[in-house]
């Protein structure tokens, strides 16, 4: 049976992550041919991902800085103070990933032996350690930049429900366990994001840099997470019942899969076009914002790795724990920052920097855990 596109992509990533020596490929022409064939089967978007990310970072800054009327054009219509083009981009970015979540297996996994301990660990890392760590790092590195600090804290509060699926696949994590954690974080995001945001931005930070009502935050969360989450929850059972699981996974998911990346690139393009003057005029502050983000990803990832090794968690589950803890839902952070403070705010700019740091850093972590996993069964 022919592998699906997703399986081919995963196998290609695993082959590369395994560090296959080019000389070995030369000795084994069949292996080299297979690797080249898999690479050619990747879509144009996947094959040159870093090229597209660089383009949508550089081009819109030039475009937005020198072309007049860009901001007005992208804010032709708004939904709860968020420009319609941005809202569409965020929905398109999140919907395909939420359609992949296996909501139907949640109950079975929860009943498995030992699942309560590992899931509890994930909840603590995501909703206790993560936000507290980011808040502390933001205050330590950005004490004189309250608006930028607020955007960074929002990134730390928004737990990942999308990109973690990609990192987990590349690092050979447990796919079912990752789906469960994504489903749990999706639900907890709706319940906890608002009170946690108010705790760290109003109580802990004493209201500095945050002057938005709880309803404003909740409205953004429900609009930009609740809507695509509800769509994903409904889409999966409806289409699977109508056309079958095989059609859903091999046809529908393959069809909508590229939308997530397209939505991400489009959203970054629009955001950076509108934020062009802010970025150029505050380039020093932008560099400073990268500091707490780099520290956060490194501390949380390797801290989680150490805890899991101490608990003797199996490699697939350990990798899933680490990437789930260290990843963030930058889509939601951007949406809340835009909805709460405006598209051209420094808070939104700080949140936008999140994915630009997260993507290359977590990709590096994929190769690091892959390297140590080859050295021994305990990583």
Coordinates of C-alpha atoms in Angstrom, one line a residue:
X1 CA 0.0 0.0 0.0
X2 CA 1.3 3.5 -0.9
X3 CA 2.2 5.7 2.0
X4 CA 0.3 8.9 2.6
X5 CA 1.9 12.3 2.0
X6 CA 2.1 12.8 5.8
X7 CA 3.9 9.5 6.3
X8 CA 6.3 10.2 3.5
X9 CA 7.1 13.6 5.0
X10 CA 7.7 12.1 8.4
X11 CA 9.9 9.3 7.1
X12 CA 12.0 11.8 5.2
X13 CA 12.4 14.0 8.3
X14 CA 13.4 10.9 10.4
X15 CA 15.9 9.8 7.8
X16 CA 17.6 13.2 7.9
X17 CA 17.3 13.5 11.7
X18 CA 19.0 10.0 12.0
X19 CA 22.1 11.7 10.5
X20 CA 22.6 9.4 7.6
X21 CA 26.2 9.9 6.3
X22 CA 26.4 10.9 2.6
X23 CA 29.2 8.3 2.2
X24 CA 26.7 5.6 3.3
X25 CA 24.3 6.8 0.7
X26 CA 27.0 6.5 -1.9
X27 CA 27.7 2.9 -0.8
X28 CA 24.0 2.2 -0.9
X29 CA 22.5 3.7 -4.1
X30 CA 19.1 2.4 -3.4
X31 CA 19.0 4.3 0.0
X32 CA 20.2 7.4 -1.7
X33 CA 17.6 7.1 -4.4
X34 CA 14.9 6.5 -1.9
X35 CA 15.9 9.6 0.1
X36 CA 16.0 11.7 -3.1
X37 CA 12.6 10.4 -4.1
X38 CA 11.1 11.2 -0.8
X39 CA 12.5 14.8 -0.9
X40 CA 11.0 15.3 -4.4
X41 CA 7.6 14.1 -3.1
X42 CA 7.5 17.0 -0.6
X43 CA 5.4 19.9 -1.6
X44 CA 7.0 23.2 -2.7
X45 CA 6.0 24.8 0.6
X46 CA 7.5 22.1 2.8
X47 CA 10.6 21.6 0.7
X48 CA 11.7 25.3 1.0
X49 CA 10.0 26.2 4.3
X50 CA 13.0 28.3 5.5
X51 CA 13.0 30.2 2.2
X52 CA 9.4 31.2 2.5
X53 CA 9.7 32.2 6.2
X54 CA 12.7 34.4 5.3
X55 CA 10.7 36.0 2.4
X56 CA 7.7 36.7 4.5
X57 CA 9.9 38.3 7.2
X58 CA 12.0 40.5 4.9
X59 CA 9.7 41.4 2.0
X60 CA 6.8 42.8 4.0
X61 CA 9.1 45.0 6.1
X62 CA 10.4 46.6 3.0
X63 CA 6.9 46.6 1.5
X64 CA 5.2 48.1 4.5
X65 CA 8.0 50.6 5.2
X66 CA 8.1 52.2 1.8
X67 CA 4.6 51.7 0.3
X68 CA 2.0 54.1 1.6
X69 CA -1.5 53.0 2.6
X70 CA -0.6 49.4 3.5
X71 CA -2.0 49.6 7.0
X72 CA -5.3 51.2 5.8
X73 CA -5.6 48.5 3.1
X74 CA -5.2 45.6 5.5
X75 CA -7.7 47.2 8.0
X76 CA -10.4 47.6 5.4
X77 CA -12.8 45.6 7.8
X78 CA -12.5 44.5 11.4
X79 CA -13.8 41.8 13.7
X80 CA -13.7 42.9 17.4
X81 CA -10.9 45.4 16.6
X82 CA -8.9 42.8 14.6
X83 CA -8.5 43.4 10.8
X84 CA -10.5 40.9 8.7
X85 CA -7.4 39.8 6.8
X86 CA -5.6 38.9 10.0
X87 CA -8.7 37.1 11.4
X88 CA -9.0 35.0 8.2
X89 CA -5.3 34.2 8.4
X90 CA -5.5 33.0 12.0
X91 CA -8.5 30.8 11.3
X92 CA -6.9 29.3 8.2
X93 CA -3.7 28.7 10.2
X94 CA -5.3 26.8 13.1
X95 CA -8.2 24.9 11.5
X96 CA -6.2 22.2 9.6
X97 CA -4.2 21.2 12.7
X98 CA -7.3 21.1 14.9
X99 CA -8.9 18.8 12.3
X100 CA -6.0 16.3 12.8
X101 CA -6.5 16.0 16.6
X102 CA -8.0 12.6 17.5
X103 CA -10.6 13.8 19.9
X104 CA -12.3 10.4 19.8
X105 CA -9.4 8.6 21.6
X106 CA -9.2 11.0 24.5
X107 CA -11.3 8.8 26.8
X108 CA -9.3 5.6 26.0
X109 CA -6.0 7.2 26.7
X110 CA -7.1 8.7 29.9
X111 CA -8.0 5.2 31.2
X112 CA -4.6 3.8 30.4
X113 CA -2.3 2.9 33.3
X114 CA 0.1 5.7 34.1
X115 CA -1.6 8.2 31.9
X116 CA -2.9 10.3 34.8
X117 CA 0.7 10.9 36.0
X118 CA 2.1 11.9 32.6
X119 CA -0.9 14.1 31.8
X120 CA -0.7 15.8 35.2
X121 CA 3.0 16.5 34.6
X122 CA 2.1 18.1 31.2
X123 CA -0.6 20.3 32.8
X124 CA 1.8 21.5 35.5
X125 CA 4.6 22.2 33.0
X126 CA 2.2 24.0 30.6
X127 CA -0.1 26.0 33.0
X128 CA 2.1 26.5 36.1
X129 CA 5.7 26.4 35.2
X130 CA 5.5 27.9 31.6
X131 CA 3.6 31.1 32.3
X132 CA 5.5 31.7 35.6
X133 CA 8.9 31.2 33.9
X134 CA 8.1 33.5 31.0
X135 CA 6.8 36.2 33.3
X136 CA 10.0 36.0 35.4
X137 CA 12.2 36.2 32.4
X138 CA 10.2 39.0 30.8
X139 CA 10.6 41.1 34.0
X140 CA 14.3 40.2 34.4
X141 CA 15.2 41.2 30.8
X142 CA 12.6 43.8 29.9
X143 CA 12.0 45.8 33.1
X144 CA 11.9 49.1 31.3
X145 CA 9.8 48.0 28.4
X146 CA 6.3 47.2 29.8
X147 CA 4.5 47.0 26.5
X148 CA 7.0 44.6 25.0
X149 CA 7.0 42.7 28.3
X150 CA 3.3 42.2 28.1
X151 CA 3.5 40.7 24.6
X152 CA 6.2 38.3 25.7
X153 CA 4.1 37.2 28.7
X154 CA 1.1 36.6 26.4
X155 CA 3.3 34.2 24.4
X156 CA 4.2 32.3 27.6
X157 CA 0.6 32.0 28.6
X158 CA -0.7 30.7 25.3
X159 CA 0.1 27.0 25.3
X160 CA 0.8 25.2 22.0
X161 CA -1.9 23.3 20.1
X162 CA -0.5 23.3 16.6
X163 CA 3.2 23.4 15.8
X164 CA 3.9 20.9 18.5
X165 CA 2.4 18.2 16.3
X166 CA 5.2 18.9 13.7
X167 CA 8.0 18.9 16.2
X168 CA 6.7 15.7 17.8
X169 CA 6.6 13.9 14.5
X170 CA 10.1 15.0 13.5
X171 CA 11.5 13.9 16.9
X172 CA 9.8 10.5 16.9
X173 CA 7.4 11.3 19.7
X174 CA 4.2 9.4 20.6
X175 CA 1.6 10.6 18.1
X176 CA -1.5 9.5 20.1
X177 CA -0.1 11.0 23.4
X178 CA 0.6 14.3 21.6
X179 CA -2.9 14.3 20.2
X180 CA -4.3 13.9 23.7
X181 CA -2.1 16.7 25.1
X182 CA -3.2 19.0 22.3
X183 CA -6.8 18.2 22.9
X184 CA -6.4 18.9 26.7
X185 CA -4.5 22.1 26.0
X186 CA -7.2 23.2 23.6
X187 CA -9.9 22.8 26.2
X188 CA -7.8 24.3 29.0
X189 CA -6.9 27.2 26.8
X190 CA -10.6 28.3 26.7
X191 CA -10.9 27.9 30.5
X192 CA -7.6 29.1 31.8
X193 CA -6.1 31.6 29.4
X194 CA -8.2 34.5 30.7
X195 CA -7.7 34.0 34.4
X196 CA -4.0 33.2 34.0
X197 CA -3.5 36.2 31.8
X198 CA -5.2 38.4 34.4
X199 CA -3.1 36.9 37.1
X200 CA 0.3 37.5 35.5
X201 CA -0.5 40.8 33.7
X202 CA -2.7 42.5 36.4
X203 CA -1.9 40.9 39.7
X204 CA 1.8 39.8 39.4
X205 CA 2.7 42.7 37.1
X206 CA 0.5 45.1 39.1
X207 CA -1.4 46.2 36.1
X208 CA 1.6 47.7 34.3
X209 CA 1.4 47.5 30.6
X210 CA -2.0 45.8 30.8
X211 CA -5.2 47.8 30.8
X212 CA -7.8 45.5 29.2
X213 CA -10.9 44.0 30.7
X214 CA -11.3 40.2 31.2
X215 CA -14.1 40.2 28.6
X216 CA -11.7 41.7 26.0
X217 CA -9.2 38.8 26.5
X218 CA -12.0 36.2 26.7
X219 CA -13.6 37.4 23.6
X220 CA -10.3 37.1 21.7
X221 CA -9.7 33.6 23.0
X222 CA -13.2 32.4 22.1
X223 CA -13.1 34.0 18.7
X224 CA -9.6 32.9 17.6
X225 CA -9.4 29.6 19.4
X226 CA -13.0 28.6 20.2
X227 CA -14.2 29.0 16.6
X228 CA -11.5 26.9 14.9
X229 CA -11.6 24.4 17.8
X230 CA -15.3 24.0 17.4
X231 CA -14.9 23.6 13.7
X232 CA -12.3 21.0 14.1
X233 CA -14.3 19.0 16.7
X234 CA -17.3 19.0 14.4
X235 CA -15.5 18.4 11.1
X236 CA -13.8 15.2 12.1
X237 CA -16.8 13.1 13.2
X238 CA -19.1 14.5 10.5
X239 CA -16.8 13.8 7.6
X240 CA -15.5 10.5 9.0
X241 CA -19.1 9.2 9.4
X242 CA -20.0 10.4 6.0
X243 CA -17.0 9.3 4.0
X244 CA -15.0 7.0 6.3
X245 CA -11.7 7.3 8.2
X246 CA -9.6 6.4 5.2
X247 CA -11.0 9.1 3.0
X248 CA -10.8 11.6 5.8
X249 CA -7.1 10.9 6.6
X250 CA -5.8 10.3 3.1
X251 CA -7.9 12.8 1.1
X252 CA -9.4 15.6 3.3
X253 CA -6.4 16.0 5.7
X254 CA -4.0 16.0 2.7
X255 CA -6.1 18.6 1.0
X256 CA -6.3 21.0 3.9
X257 CA -2.9 20.3 5.4
X258 CA -1.0 23.0 3.4
X259 CA -3.6 25.6 4.5
X260 CA -1.9 25.8 7.9
X261 CA 1.5 26.8 6.5
X262 CA -0.1 29.1 4.0
X263 CA -2.2 30.7 6.7
X264 CA 1.0 31.2 8.9
X265 CA 3.0 32.7 6.0
X266 CA 0.1 35.0 5.0
X267 CA -0.5 36.1 8.6
X268 CA 3.2 36.9 9.2
X269 CA 3.2 38.8 5.9
X270 CA 0.2 41.0 6.9
X271 CA 1.5 41.5 10.4
X272 CA 5.0 42.5 9.3
X273 CA 3.6 44.7 6.6
X274 CA 1.6 46.6 9.1
X275 CA 4.3 46.5 11.7
X276 CA 7.1 47.6 9.3
X277 CA 7.7 51.0 10.8
X278 CA 7.5 49.7 14.3
X279 CA 10.1 47.0 13.6
X280 CA 12.5 49.4 11.8
X281 CA 12.1 52.2 14.3
X282 CA 12.5 49.8 17.3
X283 CA 15.0 47.3 16.0
X284 CA 17.0 47.5 19.3
X285 CA 13.9 46.6 21.3
X286 CA 13.1 43.8 18.9
X287 CA 16.5 42.2 19.5
X288 CA 16.0 42.6 23.3
X289 CA 12.6 40.7 23.0
X290 CA 14.4 37.7 21.5
X291 CA 16.5 37.3 24.7
X292 CA 13.7 36.1 27.1
X293 CA 12.2 34.0 24.4
X294 CA 15.5 32.2 23.8
X295 CA 16.0 31.6 27.5
X296 CA 12.4 30.4 27.9
X297 CA 12.6 27.8 25.2
X298 CA 16.0 26.5 26.4
X299 CA 15.2 26.3 30.1
X300 CA 11.7 24.8 29.7
X301 CA 12.7 22.2 27.1
X302 CA 15.8 20.9 28.8
X303 CA 14.2 21.3 32.2
X304 CA 11.3 19.1 31.1
X305 CA 13.8 16.7 29.6
X306 CA 15.6 16.3 32.9
X307 CA 12.4 15.8 34.8
X308 CA 11.2 13.1 32.4
X309 CA 14.5 11.3 32.5
X310 CA 14.4 11.4 36.3
X311 CA 10.9 9.9 36.2
X312 CA 12.2 7.3 33.6
X313 CA 9.6 8.3 31.1
X314 CA 10.0 6.4 27.8
X315 CA 11.6 8.3 24.9
X316 CA 8.5 8.8 22.8
X317 CA 6.5 10.2 25.7
X318 CA 9.4 12.2 27.0
X319 CA 9.9 13.9 23.6
X320 CA 6.2 14.7 23.4
X321 CA 6.3 16.2 27.0
X322 CA 9.3 18.4 26.2
X323 CA 8.0 19.8 22.9
X324 CA 4.5 20.4 24.3
X325 CA 5.9 22.3 27.3
X326 CA 8.3 24.4 25.3
X327 CA 6.0 25.2 22.4
X328 CA 3.6 28.1 22.4
X329 CA 0.4 29.0 20.6
X330 CA 1.7 32.1 19.0
X331 CA -1.4 32.4 16.9
X332 CA -3.5 32.9 20.0
X333 CA -0.9 35.3 21.6
X334 CA -0.9 37.4 18.4
X335 CA -4.7 37.3 18.2
X336 CA -5.1 38.4 21.9
X337 CA -2.4 41.1 21.5
X338 CA -4.0 42.4 18.4
X339 CA -7.6 42.3 19.8
X340 CA -6.6 43.8 23.1
X341 CA -4.1 46.5 22.1
X342 CA -4.4 46.9 18.3
X343 CA -2.6 45.7 15.2
X344 CA 0.2 48.3 15.4
X345 CA 0.8 48.0 19.1
X346 CA 4.2 47.1 20.6
X347 CA 2.5 44.2 22.4
X348 CA 1.4 42.7 19.0
X349 CA 4.9 43.3 17.7
X350 CA 6.4 41.4 20.7
X351 CA 4.0 38.5 20.2
X352 CA 4.8 38.4 16.5
X353 CA 8.5 37.9 17.3
X354 CA 7.5 34.6 19.1
X355 CA 7.3 32.3 16.1
X356 CA 10.3 33.8 14.5
X357 CA 12.4 32.6 17.5
X358 CA 10.4 29.5 18.2
X359 CA 10.6 27.8 14.8
X360 CA 14.4 27.7 14.3
X361 CA 15.1 27.0 18.0
X362 CA 12.7 24.1 18.3
X363 CA 13.9 22.7 15.0
X364 CA 17.3 22.7 16.5
X365 CA 16.0 20.8 19.6
X366 CA 14.6 18.2 17.2
X367 CA 18.1 17.4 16.0
X368 CA 19.6 17.6 19.5
X369 CA 17.2 14.9 20.9
X370 CA 17.6 12.9 17.7
X371 CA 21.4 12.9 18.2
X372 CA 21.3 11.8 21.8
X373 CA 18.6 9.2 21.1
X374 CA 21.0 7.5 18.7
X375 CA 23.6 7.4 21.4
X376 CA 21.5 5.3 23.8
X377 CA 18.0 4.2 24.7
X378 CA 17.7 6.8 27.6
X379 CA 18.3 9.7 25.2

